[in-house]
Coordinates of C-alpha atoms in Angstrom, one line a residue:
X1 CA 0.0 0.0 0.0
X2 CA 1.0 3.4 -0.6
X3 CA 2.8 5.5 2.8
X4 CA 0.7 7.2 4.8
X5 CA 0.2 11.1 4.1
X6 CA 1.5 13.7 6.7
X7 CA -1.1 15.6 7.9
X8 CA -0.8 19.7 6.7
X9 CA 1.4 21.9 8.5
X10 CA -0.6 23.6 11.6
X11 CA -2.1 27.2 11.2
X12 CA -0.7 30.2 12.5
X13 CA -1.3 31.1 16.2
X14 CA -4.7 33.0 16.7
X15 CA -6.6 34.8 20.0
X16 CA -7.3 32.6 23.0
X17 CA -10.8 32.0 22.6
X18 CA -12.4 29.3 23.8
X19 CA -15.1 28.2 20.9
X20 CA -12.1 28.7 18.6
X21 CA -12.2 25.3 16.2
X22 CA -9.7 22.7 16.2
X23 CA -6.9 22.6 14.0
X24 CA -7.9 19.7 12.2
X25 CA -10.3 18.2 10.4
X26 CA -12.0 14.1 10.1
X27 CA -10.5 13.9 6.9
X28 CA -7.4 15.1 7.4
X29 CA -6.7 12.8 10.3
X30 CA -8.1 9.6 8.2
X31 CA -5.9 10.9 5.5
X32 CA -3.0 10.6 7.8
X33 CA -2.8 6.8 8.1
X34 CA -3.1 4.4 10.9
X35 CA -0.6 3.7 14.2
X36 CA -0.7 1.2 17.4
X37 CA -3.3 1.3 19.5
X38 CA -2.9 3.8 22.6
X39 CA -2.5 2.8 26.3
X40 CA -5.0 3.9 29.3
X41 CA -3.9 6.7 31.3
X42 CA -5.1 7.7 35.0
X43 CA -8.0 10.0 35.0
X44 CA -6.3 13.4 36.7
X45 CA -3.0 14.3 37.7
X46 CA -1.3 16.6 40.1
X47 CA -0.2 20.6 39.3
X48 CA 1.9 22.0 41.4
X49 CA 4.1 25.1 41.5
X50 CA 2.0 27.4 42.8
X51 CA 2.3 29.7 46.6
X52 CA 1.0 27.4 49.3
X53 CA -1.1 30.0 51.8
X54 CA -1.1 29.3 54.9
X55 CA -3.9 25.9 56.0
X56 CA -5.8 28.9 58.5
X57 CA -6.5 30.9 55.8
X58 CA -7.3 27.9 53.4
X59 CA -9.9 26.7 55.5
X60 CA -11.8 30.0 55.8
X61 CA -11.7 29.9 51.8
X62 CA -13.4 26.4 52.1
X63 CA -15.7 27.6 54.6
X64 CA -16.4 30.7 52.8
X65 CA -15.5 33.0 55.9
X66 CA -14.6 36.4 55.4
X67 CA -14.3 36.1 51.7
X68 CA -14.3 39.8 49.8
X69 CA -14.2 39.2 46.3
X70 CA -17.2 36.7 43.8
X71 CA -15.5 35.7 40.9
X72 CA -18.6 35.6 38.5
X73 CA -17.3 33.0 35.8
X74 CA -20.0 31.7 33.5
X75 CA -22.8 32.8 35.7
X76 CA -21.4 31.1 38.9
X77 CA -20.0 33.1 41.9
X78 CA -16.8 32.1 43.2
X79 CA -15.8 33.8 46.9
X80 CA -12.5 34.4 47.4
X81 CA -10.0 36.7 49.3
X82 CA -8.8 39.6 47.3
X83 CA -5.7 39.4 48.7
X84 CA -5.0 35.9 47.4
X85 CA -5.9 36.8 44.1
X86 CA -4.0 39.5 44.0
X87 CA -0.9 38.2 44.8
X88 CA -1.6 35.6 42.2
X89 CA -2.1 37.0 39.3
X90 CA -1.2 40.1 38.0
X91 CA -4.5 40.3 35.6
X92 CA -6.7 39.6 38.6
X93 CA -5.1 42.6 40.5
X94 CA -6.0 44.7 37.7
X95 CA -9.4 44.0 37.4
X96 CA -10.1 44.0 41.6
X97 CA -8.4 47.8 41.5
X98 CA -11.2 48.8 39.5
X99 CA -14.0 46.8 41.0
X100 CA -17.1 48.6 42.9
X101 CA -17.4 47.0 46.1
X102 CA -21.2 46.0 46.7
X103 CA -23.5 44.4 49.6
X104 CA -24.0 40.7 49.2
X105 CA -25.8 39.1 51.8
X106 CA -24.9 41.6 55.0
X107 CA -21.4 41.8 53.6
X108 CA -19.5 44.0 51.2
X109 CA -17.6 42.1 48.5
X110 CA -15.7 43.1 45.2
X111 CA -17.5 42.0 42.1
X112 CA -15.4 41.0 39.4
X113 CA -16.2 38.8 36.3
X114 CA -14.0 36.7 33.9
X115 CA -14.6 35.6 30.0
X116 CA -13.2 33.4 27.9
X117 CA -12.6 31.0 31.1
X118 CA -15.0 28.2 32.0
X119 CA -16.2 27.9 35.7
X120 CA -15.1 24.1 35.6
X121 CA -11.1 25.2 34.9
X122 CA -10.9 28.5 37.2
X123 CA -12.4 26.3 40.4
X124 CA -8.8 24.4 39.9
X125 CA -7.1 27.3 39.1
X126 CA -8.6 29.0 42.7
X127 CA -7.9 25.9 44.5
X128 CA -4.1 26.3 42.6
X129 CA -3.9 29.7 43.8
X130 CA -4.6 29.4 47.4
X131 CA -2.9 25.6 48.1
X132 CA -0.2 25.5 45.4
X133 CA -1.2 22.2 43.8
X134 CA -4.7 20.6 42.5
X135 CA -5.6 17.5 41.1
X136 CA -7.5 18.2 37.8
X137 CA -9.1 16.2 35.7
X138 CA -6.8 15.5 32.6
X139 CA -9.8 16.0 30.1
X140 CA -10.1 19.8 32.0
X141 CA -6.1 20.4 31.2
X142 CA -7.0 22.2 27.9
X143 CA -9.2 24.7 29.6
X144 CA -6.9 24.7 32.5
X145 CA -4.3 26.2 30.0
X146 CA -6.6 28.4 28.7
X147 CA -7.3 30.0 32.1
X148 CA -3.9 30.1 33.0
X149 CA -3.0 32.0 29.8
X150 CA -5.6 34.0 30.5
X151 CA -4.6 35.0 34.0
X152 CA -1.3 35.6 33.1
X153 CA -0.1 32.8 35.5
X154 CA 3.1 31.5 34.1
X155 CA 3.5 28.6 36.6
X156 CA 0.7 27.1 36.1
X157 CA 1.0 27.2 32.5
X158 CA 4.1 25.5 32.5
X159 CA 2.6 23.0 34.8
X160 CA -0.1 22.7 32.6
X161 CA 1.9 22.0 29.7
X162 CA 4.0 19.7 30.9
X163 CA 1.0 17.6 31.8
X164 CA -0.8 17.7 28.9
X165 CA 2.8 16.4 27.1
X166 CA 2.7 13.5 30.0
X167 CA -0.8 12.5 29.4
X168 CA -0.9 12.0 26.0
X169 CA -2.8 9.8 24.3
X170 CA -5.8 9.0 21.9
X171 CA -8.5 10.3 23.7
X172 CA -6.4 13.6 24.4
X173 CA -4.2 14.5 22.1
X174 CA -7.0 16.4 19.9
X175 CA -7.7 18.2 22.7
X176 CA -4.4 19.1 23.4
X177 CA -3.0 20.0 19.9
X178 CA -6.3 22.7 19.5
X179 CA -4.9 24.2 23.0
X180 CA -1.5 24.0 21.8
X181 CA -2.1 26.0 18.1
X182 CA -4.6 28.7 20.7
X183 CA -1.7 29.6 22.5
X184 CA 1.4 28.8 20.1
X185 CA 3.0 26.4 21.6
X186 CA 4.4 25.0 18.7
X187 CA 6.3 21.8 20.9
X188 CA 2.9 20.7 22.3
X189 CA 1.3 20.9 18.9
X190 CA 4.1 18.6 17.1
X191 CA 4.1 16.0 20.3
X192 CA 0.1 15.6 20.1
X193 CA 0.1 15.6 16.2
X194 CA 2.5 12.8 16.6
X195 CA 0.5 10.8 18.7
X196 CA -2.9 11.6 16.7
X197 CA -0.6 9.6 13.6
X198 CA 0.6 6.9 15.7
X199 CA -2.5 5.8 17.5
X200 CA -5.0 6.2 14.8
X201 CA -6.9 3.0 15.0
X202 CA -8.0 4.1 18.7
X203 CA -8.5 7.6 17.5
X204 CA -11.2 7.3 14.9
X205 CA -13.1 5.7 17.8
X206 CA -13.0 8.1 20.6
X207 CA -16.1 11.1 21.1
X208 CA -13.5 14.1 20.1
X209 CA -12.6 12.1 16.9
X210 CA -16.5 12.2 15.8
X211 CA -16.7 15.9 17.1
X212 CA -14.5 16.7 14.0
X213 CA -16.2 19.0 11.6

């Protein structure tokens, strides 16, 4: 039989934006052949690298004591502690020094609110921010990333990255190559393209595979 075909070069980099398509199509990736079959993988994994806060103030996070900031992320309302998010992330800073403080419930609170970040990613992003480490789901890493680019939190990014190289396999690498051409990260995109090739036969069968346009 003939050799397989490579799939087409990647587009250029475009804006983070999360309904953005992926950078491939069905056909391309039946043009490109068939691999081995891929190997199961562990449904989350660890991300760490962040500032652990102390456990007091953890728990009155948890217990949602004292909180002066909702994070309103696709309709939900986060509580939080300015200060933690402050210190966090540079883009959060910016948007609490401009937020109106309001009375919620017989307390005051800044109202901020973010797009272009799902509520599923930034509620392990939070827990990131205030404990240094999370377990996220890997099939959340893509919008993890996003989030993290986003919030201009490099840490996690690289965190991020680095899992998303770890974890892949047929069921993710589609995933991962559209986060990797949102955000230009042109050694994620090559390691997930490679994978896509090489572990066709599971490919075609997995949910993202028949999300293709």
């Amino acid at each position: 039989p003939p050799p397989p075909h490579q799939l087409p070069p990647p587009p250029p980099p475009h804006q983070l934006s999360c309904s953005s398509p992926l950078p491939i199509t069905r056909a391309a990736v039946l043009a490109a052949g068939h691999g081995a079959p891929g190997v199961s993988r562990p449904a989350s994994v660890e991300l760490r690298g962040g500032q652990s806060h102390p456990p007091s103030l953890v728990t009155l996070w948890r217990s949602n004591a004292f909180s002066d900031v909702d994070v309103i992320v696709e309709g939900q309302a986060f509580h939080a502690h300015q200060l933690v998010l402050a210190t966090g992330s540079e883009h959060l800073a910016s948007l609490l020094r401009d937020a109106p403080a309001v009375a919620i419930r017989q307390r005051r609170a800044a109202v901020i609110e973010l797009t272009e970040v799902s509520a599923d990613s930034f509620e392990v992003v939070l827990e990131w921010l205030y404990c240094g480490e999370v377990s996220a789901p890997i099939a959340l890493l893509p919008a993890v990333l996003d989030a993290a680019v986003r919030l201009e939190l490099s840490a996690l990014q690289v965190g991020v990255i680095s899992a998303l190289e770890e974890t892949l396999s047929a069921t993710t690498c589609l995933g991962a190559w559209e986060a990797a051409e949102r955000h230009g990260i042109g050694a994620l995109s090559d390691s997930a393209r490679t994978v896509a090739l090489r572990e066709f036969d599971t490919l075609v069968q997995t949910d993202a595979f028949g999300s293709l346009p």
